[in-house]
Coordinates of C-alpha atoms in Angstrom, one line a residue:
Chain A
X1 CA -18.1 -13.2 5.0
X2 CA -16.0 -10.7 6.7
X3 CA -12.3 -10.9 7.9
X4 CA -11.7 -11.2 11.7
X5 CA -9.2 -9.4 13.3
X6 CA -7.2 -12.8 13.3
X7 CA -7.6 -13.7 9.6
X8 CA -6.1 -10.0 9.2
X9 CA -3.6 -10.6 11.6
X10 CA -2.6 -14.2 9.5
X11 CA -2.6 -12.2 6.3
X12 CA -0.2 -9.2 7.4
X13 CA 1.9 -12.5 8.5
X14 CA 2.1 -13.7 5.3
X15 CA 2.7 -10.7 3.5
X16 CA 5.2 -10.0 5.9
X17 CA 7.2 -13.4 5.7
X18 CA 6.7 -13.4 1.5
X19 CA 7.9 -9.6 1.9
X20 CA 11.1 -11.4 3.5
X21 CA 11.5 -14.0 1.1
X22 CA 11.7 -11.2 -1.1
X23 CA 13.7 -8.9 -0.3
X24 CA 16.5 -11.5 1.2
X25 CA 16.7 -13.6 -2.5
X26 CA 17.8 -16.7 -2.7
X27 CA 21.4 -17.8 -2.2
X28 CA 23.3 -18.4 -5.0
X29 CA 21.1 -18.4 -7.5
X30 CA 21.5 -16.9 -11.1
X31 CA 18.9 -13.9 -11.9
X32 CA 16.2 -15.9 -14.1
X33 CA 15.4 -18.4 -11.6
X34 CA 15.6 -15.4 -8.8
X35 CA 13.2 -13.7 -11.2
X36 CA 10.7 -16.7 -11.5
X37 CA 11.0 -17.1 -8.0
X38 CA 9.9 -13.2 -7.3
X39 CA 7.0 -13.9 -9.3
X40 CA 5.9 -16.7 -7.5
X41 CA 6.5 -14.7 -3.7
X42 CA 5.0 -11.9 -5.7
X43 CA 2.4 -13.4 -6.4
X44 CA 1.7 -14.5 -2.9
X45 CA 2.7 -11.2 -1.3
X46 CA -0.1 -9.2 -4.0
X47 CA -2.8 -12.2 -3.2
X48 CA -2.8 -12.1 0.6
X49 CA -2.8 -7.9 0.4
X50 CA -5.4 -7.9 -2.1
X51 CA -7.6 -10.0 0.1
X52 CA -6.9 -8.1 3.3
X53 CA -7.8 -5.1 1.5
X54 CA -10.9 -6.3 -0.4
X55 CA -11.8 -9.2 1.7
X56 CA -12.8 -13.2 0.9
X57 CA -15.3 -11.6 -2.1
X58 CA -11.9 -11.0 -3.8
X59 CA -11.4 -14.9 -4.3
X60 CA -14.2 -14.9 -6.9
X61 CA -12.5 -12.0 -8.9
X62 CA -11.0 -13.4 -12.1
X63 CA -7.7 -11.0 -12.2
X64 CA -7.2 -12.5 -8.6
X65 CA -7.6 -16.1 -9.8
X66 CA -4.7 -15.6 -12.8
X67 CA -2.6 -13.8 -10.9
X68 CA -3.0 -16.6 -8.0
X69 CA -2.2 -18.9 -11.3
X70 CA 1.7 -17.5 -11.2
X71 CA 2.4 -18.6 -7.7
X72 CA 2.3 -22.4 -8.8
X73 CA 3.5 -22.1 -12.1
X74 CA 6.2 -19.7 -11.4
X75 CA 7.5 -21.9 -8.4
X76 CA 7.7 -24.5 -10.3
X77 CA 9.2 -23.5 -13.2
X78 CA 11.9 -22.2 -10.9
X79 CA 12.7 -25.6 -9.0
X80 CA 12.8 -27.0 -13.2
X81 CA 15.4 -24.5 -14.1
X82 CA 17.7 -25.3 -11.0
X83 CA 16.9 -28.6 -11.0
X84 CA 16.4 -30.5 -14.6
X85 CA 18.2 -28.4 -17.0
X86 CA 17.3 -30.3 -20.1
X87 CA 13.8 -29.2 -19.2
X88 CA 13.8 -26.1 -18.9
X89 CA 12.9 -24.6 -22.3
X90 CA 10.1 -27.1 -22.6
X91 CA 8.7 -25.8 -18.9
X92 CA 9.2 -22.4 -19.7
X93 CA 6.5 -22.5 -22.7
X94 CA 4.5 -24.9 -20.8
X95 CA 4.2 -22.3 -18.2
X96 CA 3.9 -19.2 -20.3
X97 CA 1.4 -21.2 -22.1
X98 CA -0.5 -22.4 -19.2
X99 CA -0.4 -18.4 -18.0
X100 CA -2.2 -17.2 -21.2
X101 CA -4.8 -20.0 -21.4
X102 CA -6.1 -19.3 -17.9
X103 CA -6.4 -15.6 -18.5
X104 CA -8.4 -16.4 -21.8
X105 CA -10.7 -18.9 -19.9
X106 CA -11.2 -16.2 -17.7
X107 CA -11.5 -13.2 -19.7
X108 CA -12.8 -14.7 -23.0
X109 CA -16.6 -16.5 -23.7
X110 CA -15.7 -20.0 -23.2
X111 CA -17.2 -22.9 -22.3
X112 CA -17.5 -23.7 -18.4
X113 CA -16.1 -26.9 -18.9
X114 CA -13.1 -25.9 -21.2
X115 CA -12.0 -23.4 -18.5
X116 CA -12.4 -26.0 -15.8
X117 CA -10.2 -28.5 -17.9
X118 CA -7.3 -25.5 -18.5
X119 CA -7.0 -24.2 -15.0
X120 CA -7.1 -28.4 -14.1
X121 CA -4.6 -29.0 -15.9
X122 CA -2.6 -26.0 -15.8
X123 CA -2.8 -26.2 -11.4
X124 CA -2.3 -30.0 -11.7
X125 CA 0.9 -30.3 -14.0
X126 CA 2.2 -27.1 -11.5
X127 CA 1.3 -29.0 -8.4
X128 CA 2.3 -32.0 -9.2
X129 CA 5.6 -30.4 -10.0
X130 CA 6.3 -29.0 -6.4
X131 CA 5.0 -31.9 -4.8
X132 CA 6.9 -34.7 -6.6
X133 CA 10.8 -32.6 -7.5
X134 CA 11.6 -31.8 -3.8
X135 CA 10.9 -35.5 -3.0
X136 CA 13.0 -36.6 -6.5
X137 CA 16.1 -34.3 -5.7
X138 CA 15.8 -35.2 -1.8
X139 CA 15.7 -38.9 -2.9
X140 CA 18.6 -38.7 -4.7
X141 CA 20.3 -36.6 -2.4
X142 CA 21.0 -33.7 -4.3
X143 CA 20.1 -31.3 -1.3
X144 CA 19.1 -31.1 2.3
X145 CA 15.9 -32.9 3.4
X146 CA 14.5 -29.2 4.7
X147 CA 13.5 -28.9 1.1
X148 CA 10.6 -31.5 1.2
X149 CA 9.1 -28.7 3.3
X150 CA 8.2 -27.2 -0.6
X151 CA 6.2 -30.3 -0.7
X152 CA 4.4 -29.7 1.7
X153 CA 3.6 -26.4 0.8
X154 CA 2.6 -28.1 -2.6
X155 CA 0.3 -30.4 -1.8
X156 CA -1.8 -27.7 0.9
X157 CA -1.7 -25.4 -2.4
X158 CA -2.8 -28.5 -3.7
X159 CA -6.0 -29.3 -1.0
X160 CA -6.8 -25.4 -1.2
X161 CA -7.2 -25.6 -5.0
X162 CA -9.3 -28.7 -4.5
X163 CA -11.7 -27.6 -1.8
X164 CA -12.1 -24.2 -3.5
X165 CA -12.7 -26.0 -6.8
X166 CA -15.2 -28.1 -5.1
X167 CA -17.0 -25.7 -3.8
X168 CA -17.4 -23.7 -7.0
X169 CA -18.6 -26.4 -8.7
X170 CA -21.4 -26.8 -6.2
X171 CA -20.2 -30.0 -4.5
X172 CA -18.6 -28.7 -1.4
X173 CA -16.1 -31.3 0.6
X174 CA -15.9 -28.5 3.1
X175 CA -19.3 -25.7 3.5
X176 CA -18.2 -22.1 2.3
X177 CA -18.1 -20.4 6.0
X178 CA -15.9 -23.4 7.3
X179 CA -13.2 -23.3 4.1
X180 CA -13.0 -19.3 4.1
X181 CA -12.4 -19.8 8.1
X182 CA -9.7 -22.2 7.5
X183 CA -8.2 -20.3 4.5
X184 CA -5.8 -17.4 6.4
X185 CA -4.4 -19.7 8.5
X186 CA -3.5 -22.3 5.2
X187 CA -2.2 -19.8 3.4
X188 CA 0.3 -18.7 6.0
X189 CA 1.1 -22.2 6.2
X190 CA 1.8 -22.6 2.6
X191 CA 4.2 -19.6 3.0
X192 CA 5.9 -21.2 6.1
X193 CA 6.1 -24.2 4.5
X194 CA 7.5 -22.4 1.2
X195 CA 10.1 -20.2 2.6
X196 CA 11.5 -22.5 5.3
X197 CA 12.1 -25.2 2.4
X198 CA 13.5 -22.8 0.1
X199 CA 16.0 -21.5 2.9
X200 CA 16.6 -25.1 4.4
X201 CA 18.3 -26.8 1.5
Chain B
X1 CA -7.4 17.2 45.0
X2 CA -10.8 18.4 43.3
X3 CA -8.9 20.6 41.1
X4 CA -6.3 18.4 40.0
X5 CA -9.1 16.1 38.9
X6 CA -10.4 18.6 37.2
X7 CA -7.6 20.2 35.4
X8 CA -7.1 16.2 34.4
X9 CA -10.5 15.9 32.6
X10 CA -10.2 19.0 31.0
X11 CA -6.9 18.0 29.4
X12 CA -8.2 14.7 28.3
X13 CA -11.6 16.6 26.8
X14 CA -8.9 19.1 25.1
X15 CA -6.9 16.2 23.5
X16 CA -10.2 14.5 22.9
X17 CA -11.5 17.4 20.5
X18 CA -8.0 18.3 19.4
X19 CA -7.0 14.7 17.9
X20 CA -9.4 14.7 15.1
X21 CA -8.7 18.4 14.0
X22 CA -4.5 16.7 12.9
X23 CA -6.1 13.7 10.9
X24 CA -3.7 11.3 12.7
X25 CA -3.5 8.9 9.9
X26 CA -2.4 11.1 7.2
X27 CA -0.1 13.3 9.7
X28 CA 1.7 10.3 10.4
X29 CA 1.7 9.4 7.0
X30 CA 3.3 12.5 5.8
X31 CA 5.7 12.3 9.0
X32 CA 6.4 8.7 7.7
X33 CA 7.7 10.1 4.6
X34 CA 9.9 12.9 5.9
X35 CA 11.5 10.1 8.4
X36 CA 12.0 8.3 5.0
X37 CA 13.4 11.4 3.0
X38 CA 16.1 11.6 5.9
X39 CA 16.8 8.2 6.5
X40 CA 17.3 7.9 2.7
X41 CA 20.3 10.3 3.0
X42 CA 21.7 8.9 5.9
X43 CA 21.0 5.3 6.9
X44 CA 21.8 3.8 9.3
X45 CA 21.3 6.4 11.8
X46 CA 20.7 6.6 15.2
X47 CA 21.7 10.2 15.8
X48 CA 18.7 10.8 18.4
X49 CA 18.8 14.3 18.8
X50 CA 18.3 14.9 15.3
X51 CA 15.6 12.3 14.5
X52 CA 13.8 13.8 17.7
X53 CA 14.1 17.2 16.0
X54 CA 12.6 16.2 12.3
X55 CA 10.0 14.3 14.0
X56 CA 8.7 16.8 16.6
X57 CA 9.5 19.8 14.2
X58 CA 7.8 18.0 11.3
X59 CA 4.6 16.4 13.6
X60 CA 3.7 20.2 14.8
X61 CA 4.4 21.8 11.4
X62 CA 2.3 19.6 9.3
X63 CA -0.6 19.4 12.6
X64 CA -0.5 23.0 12.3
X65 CA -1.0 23.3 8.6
X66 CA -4.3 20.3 9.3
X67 CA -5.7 22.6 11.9
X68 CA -5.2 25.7 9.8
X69 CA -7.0 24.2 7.0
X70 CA -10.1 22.7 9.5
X71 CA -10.3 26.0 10.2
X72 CA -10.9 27.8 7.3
X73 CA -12.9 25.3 5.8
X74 CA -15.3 25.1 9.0
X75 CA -18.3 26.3 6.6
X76 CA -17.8 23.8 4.2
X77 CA -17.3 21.1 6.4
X78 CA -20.3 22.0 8.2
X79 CA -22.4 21.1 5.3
X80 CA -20.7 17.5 3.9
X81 CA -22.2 14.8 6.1
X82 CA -18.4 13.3 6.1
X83 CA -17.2 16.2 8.0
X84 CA -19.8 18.0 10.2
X85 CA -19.3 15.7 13.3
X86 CA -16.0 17.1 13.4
X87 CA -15.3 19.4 16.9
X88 CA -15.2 22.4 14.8
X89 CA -18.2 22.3 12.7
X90 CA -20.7 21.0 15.6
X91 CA -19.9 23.8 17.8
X92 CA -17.5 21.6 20.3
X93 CA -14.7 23.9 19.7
X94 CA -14.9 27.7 18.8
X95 CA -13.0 28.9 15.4
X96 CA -11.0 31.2 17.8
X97 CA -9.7 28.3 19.8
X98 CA -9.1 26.6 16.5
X99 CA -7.2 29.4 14.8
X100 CA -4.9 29.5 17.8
X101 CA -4.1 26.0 18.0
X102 CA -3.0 26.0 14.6
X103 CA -0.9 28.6 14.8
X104 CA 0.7 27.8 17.7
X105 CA 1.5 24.5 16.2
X106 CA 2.8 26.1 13.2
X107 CA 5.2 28.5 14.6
X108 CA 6.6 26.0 17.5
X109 CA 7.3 23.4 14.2
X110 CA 8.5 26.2 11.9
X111 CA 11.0 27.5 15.0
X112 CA 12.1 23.9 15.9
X113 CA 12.6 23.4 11.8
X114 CA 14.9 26.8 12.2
X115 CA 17.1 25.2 14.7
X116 CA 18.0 22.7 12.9
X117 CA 18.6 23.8 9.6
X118 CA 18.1 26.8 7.7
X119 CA 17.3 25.0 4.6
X120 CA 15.4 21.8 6.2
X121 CA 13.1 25.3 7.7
X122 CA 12.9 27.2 4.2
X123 CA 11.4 23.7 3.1
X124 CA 9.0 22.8 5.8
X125 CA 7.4 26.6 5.7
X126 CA 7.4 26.3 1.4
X127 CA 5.4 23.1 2.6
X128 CA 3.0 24.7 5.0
X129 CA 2.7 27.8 3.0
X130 CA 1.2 25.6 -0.1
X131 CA -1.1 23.7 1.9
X132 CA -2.5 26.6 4.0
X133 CA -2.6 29.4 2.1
X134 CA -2.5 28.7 -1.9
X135 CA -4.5 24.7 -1.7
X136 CA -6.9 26.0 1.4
X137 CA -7.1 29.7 1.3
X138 CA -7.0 31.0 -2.7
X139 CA -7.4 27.5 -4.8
X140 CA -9.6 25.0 -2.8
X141 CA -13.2 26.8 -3.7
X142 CA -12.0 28.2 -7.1
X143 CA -10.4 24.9 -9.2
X144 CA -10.5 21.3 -8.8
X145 CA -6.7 21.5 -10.2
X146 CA -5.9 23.0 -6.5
X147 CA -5.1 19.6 -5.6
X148 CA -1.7 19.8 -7.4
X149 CA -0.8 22.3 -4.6
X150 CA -2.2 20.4 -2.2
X151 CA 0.4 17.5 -3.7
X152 CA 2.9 19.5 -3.6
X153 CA 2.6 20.6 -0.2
X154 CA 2.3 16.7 0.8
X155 CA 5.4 16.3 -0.7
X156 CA 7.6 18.7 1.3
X157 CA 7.9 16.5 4.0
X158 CA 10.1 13.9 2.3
X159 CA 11.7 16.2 0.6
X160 CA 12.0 18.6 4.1
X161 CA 13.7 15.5 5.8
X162 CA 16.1 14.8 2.6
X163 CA 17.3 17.8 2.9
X164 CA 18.1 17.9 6.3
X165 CA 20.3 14.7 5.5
X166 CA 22.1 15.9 2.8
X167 CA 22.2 19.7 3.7
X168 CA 21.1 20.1 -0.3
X169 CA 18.5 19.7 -3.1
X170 CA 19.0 17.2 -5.1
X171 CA 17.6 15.1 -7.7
X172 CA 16.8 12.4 -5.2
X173 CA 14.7 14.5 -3.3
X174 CA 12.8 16.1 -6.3
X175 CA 11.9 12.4 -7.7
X176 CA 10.8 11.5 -3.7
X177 CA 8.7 14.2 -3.7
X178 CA 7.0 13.7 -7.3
X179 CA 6.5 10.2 -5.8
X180 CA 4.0 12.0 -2.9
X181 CA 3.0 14.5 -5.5
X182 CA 1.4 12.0 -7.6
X183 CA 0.2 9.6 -4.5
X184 CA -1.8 12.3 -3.4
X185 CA -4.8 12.2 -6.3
X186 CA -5.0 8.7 -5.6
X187 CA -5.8 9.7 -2.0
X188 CA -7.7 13.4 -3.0
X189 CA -9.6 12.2 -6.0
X190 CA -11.3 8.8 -4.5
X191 CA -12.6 10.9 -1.6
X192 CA -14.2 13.3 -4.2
X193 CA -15.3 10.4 -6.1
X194 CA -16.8 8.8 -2.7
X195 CA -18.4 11.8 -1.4
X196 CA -19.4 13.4 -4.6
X197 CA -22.4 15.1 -3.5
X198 CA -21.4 16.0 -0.1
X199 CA -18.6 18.3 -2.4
X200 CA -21.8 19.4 -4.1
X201 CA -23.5 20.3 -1.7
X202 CA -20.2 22.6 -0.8
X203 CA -19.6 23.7 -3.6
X204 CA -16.0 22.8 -4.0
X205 CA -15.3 22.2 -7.3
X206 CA -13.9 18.6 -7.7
X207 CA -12.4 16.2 -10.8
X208 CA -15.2 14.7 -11.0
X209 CA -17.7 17.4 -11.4
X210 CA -15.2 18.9 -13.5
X211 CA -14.2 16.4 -16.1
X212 CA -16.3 13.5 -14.8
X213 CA -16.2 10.1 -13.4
X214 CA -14.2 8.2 -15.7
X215 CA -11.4 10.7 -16.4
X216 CA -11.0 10.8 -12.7
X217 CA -10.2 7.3 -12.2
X218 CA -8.1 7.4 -15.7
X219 CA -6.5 10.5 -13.9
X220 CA -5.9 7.9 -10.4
X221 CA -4.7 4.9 -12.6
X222 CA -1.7 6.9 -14.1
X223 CA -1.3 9.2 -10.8
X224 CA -0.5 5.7 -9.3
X225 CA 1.7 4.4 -12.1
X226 CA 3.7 7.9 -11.8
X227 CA 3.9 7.1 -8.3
X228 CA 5.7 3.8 -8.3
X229 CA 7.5 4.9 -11.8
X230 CA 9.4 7.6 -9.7
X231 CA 9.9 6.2 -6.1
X232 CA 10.9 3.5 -8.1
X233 CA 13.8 5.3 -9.8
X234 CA 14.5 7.7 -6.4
X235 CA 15.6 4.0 -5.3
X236 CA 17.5 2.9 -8.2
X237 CA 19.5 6.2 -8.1
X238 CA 19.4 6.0 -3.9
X239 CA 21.5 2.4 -4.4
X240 CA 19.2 1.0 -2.3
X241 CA 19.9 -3.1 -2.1
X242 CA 18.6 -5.3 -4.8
X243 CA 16.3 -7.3 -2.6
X244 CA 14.5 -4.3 -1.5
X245 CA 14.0 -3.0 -5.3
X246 CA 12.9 -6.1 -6.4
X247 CA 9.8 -5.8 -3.5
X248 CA 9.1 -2.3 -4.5
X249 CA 8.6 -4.1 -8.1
X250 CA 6.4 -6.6 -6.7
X251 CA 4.4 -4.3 -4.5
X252 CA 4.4 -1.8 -7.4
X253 CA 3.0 -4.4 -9.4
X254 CA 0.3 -4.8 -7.2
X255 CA -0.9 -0.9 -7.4
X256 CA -0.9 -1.6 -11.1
X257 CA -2.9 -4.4 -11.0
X258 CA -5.4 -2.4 -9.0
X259 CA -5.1 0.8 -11.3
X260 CA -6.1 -1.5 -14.8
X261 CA -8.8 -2.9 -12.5
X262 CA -10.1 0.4 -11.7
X263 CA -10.2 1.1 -15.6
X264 CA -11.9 -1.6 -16.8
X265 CA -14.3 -2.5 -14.0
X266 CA -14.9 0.6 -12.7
X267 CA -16.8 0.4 -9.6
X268 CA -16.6 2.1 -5.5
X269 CA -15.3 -1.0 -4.0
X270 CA -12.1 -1.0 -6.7
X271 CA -11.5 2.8 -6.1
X272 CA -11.7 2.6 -2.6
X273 CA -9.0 -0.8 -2.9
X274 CA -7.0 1.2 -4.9
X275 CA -6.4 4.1 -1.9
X276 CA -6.1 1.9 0.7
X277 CA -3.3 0.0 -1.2
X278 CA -2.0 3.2 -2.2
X279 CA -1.6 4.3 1.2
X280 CA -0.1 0.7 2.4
X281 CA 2.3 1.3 -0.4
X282 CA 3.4 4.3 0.2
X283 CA 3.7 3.4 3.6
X284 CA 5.9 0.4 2.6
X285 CA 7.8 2.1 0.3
X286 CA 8.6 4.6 3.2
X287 CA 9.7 1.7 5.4
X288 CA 11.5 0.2 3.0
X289 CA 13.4 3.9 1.9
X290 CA 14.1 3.9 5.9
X291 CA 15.6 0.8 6.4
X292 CA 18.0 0.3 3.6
X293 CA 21.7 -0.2 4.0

């Protein structure tokens, strides 16, 4: 399926608002979790060029789907660094972990359901991460409320993972034309929804 | 009345035929970086005179040198299906009228260039003196390593409008222009890879009918590395803010990603992804050179 001058138009958005996120940093923040961070708006920024360039076919490319792998896992390792010291070593190998055991499910002969169960996990443990620690340091009132935007953007990365998931395994919750139509506009969400709760804290 | 009308259409045919002989993309994409070359000496600025005078000097010189080399190579174009709808080789515009424009371009740029600075004009001439007569005229039909000269004419802009900032040469400006020196394969080389038997058919000797297909994209994958490696470093030593060195990583990161991709799954669409990011990088890169504080 080919882009439309207003998926293009969403994607240039993106790249331009992760570009921002960028280039502006993070207030007061040390330079590992500013690095993590990078990577995760990196890996955003490099995703949504990559598909304007090459189009939706780029989705089913596997150095797209590990690079897409960092935006959750860097994110989140982030937010666990700021957030819960004591777990930070414990999240860093989890992560780096997590990185290398998608790229060898998709780069190595394994089975389809081993690979399935890493990038599962991997994505869910991620996910569940961004979703749930905004909520947790909101809760206890450790920062401003904007933050549970992040959760937002969490559980649409979340819904996107799903539906594309779904759809590879040949159970589709949403037909192929309908998700790829919906996709520019989501992943600009996610960004909004990323940034602004980032900045709004 | 009649005759104004007239005179009206045939200034709108004439811009109409002379538009595609300046390859507007990569004019302004060459302008982009001299903009960046000056603007990386002395940002902010707003001195309009002067950024009127690189622009307009810099716009003719280099649309002079593109019309120049359109038409000396009006026979080969002629015979690569990519290139013989252009004006000159299906007959809408003589080579006379061709020759002319270009020269005319030239000379207006290369005077405006004087007027501003000796230096910034010794530069833009070096520029349009590689491109025209070594690349086109001696090297273009006799190597496929001509397109070093053609990089190195692409990379006197930037280093054209540097110098005009900074009233010098300096190391800055030699690292901005190996940046465009090896961007330019990336751009050169997947065009010959592309088109390869329209370059046949020319007889222009090309990378990949000298050293073949896989060499060529080996030599694109570490032209592009080079690349980011030294605009990279031009904005290290630049001081250019943090923020916007840490987005050049990311971005250069992406070119890399491409580059590997184009090594070990070698295929058209890859190549072709790999030029256009290329080109959106070094565009980037430009903007981002431009705007820092």
């Amino acid at each position: 399926m080919k882009l439309t001058l207003l998926d293009r138009l969403l994607f240039l958005s993106t790249a331009l608002l992760t570009s921002y996120q960028i280039a502006v940093g993070i207030e007061g923040l040390g330079s590992i979790p500013i690095f993590v961070y990078t990577l995760g708006f990196g890996a955003l920024l490099v995703s949504g060029l990559l598909i304007l360039i090459l189009g939706f076919e780029v989705l089913r490319s596997a150095l797209v789907v590990v690079v897409a792998t960092l935006i959750p896992l860097s994110l989140a390792c982030g937010m666990v660094w700021e957030y819960l010291p004591a777990w930070r070593g414990v999240y860093v190998v989890y992560a780096v972990v997590g990185f290398l055991a998608i790229g060898l499910s998709r780069f190595a002969r394994m089975s389809p359901q081993i690979a399935t169960l890493i990038v599962a996990f991997v994505h869910g443990v991620a996910g569940l991460t961004i979703f749930l620690l905004p909520i947790g340091v909101v809760a206890a009132q450790r920062t401003a409320a904007g933050f549970l935007l992040v959760s937002l953007g969490g559980a649409l990365i979340g819904l996107m993972g799903l539906l594309l998931s779904f759809l590879r395994m040949g159970s589709p919750v949403l037909g192929q034309e309908k998700l790829l139509r919906a996709f520019p506009l989501l992943f600009l969400m996610i960004t909004v929804a990323y940034v602004l709760g980032f900045n709004w804290r | 009345m009649n005759g104004g009308s007239s005179r009206l259409q045939t200034v709108k045919r004439k811009i109409r035929l002379y538009l595609p002989l300046i390859k507007s993309l990569q004019t302004f994409l060459l302008l982009a970086t001299g903009l960046a070359g000056y603007m990386s000496a002395r940002c902010p600025i707003f001195h309009f005179p002067t950024l009127l005078g690189l622009s307009g000097s810099l716009f003719l010189a280099i649309s002079g040198s593109t019309v120049l080399n359109m038409w000396w190579d009006r026979d080969i174009d002629a015979k690569m299906g990519r290139t013989q709808k252009r004006p000159l080789p299906s007959g809408e515009l003589s080579a006379q009228e061709t020759l002319r424009l270009g020269l005319v371009l030239s000379v207006i740029g290369m005077a405006w260039s004087a007027l501003l600075s000796p230096l910034y004009a010794v530069v833009i001439f070096a520029g349009w003196f590689f491109d025209v007569v070594v690349y086109t005229i001696w090297l273009k039909r006799r190597t496929c390593w001509s397109i070093v000269w053609g990089g190195i004419a692409g990379g006197m802009p930037i280093l054209a409008g540097r110098a005009l900032g900074t009233g010098s040469i300096d190391l800055i400006g030699i690292l901005l222009t190996l940046s465009v020196l090896f961007w330019i394969p990336t751009h050169i080389l997947t065009f010959a890879m592309r088109f390869y038997s329209d370059y046949q058919n020319a007889g222009v000797p090309t990378f990949p009918s000298c050293y073949g297909f896989p060499v060529t994209r080996a030599t694109i994958a570490a032209s592009s590395v080079l690349a980011a490696l030294t605009i990279g470093t031009a904005s290290v030593l630049i001081g250019v803010q943090w923020g916007f060195v840490r987005l050049l990583a990311v971005l250069s990161s992406g070119l890399l990603l491409l580059a590997i991709g184009s090594l070990l799954r070698p295929n058209e669409q890859v190549n072709f992804s790999l030029f256009k990011y290329a080109s959106l990088y070094m565009l980037a890169s430009m903007i981002l050179l431009s705007i820092q504080q």
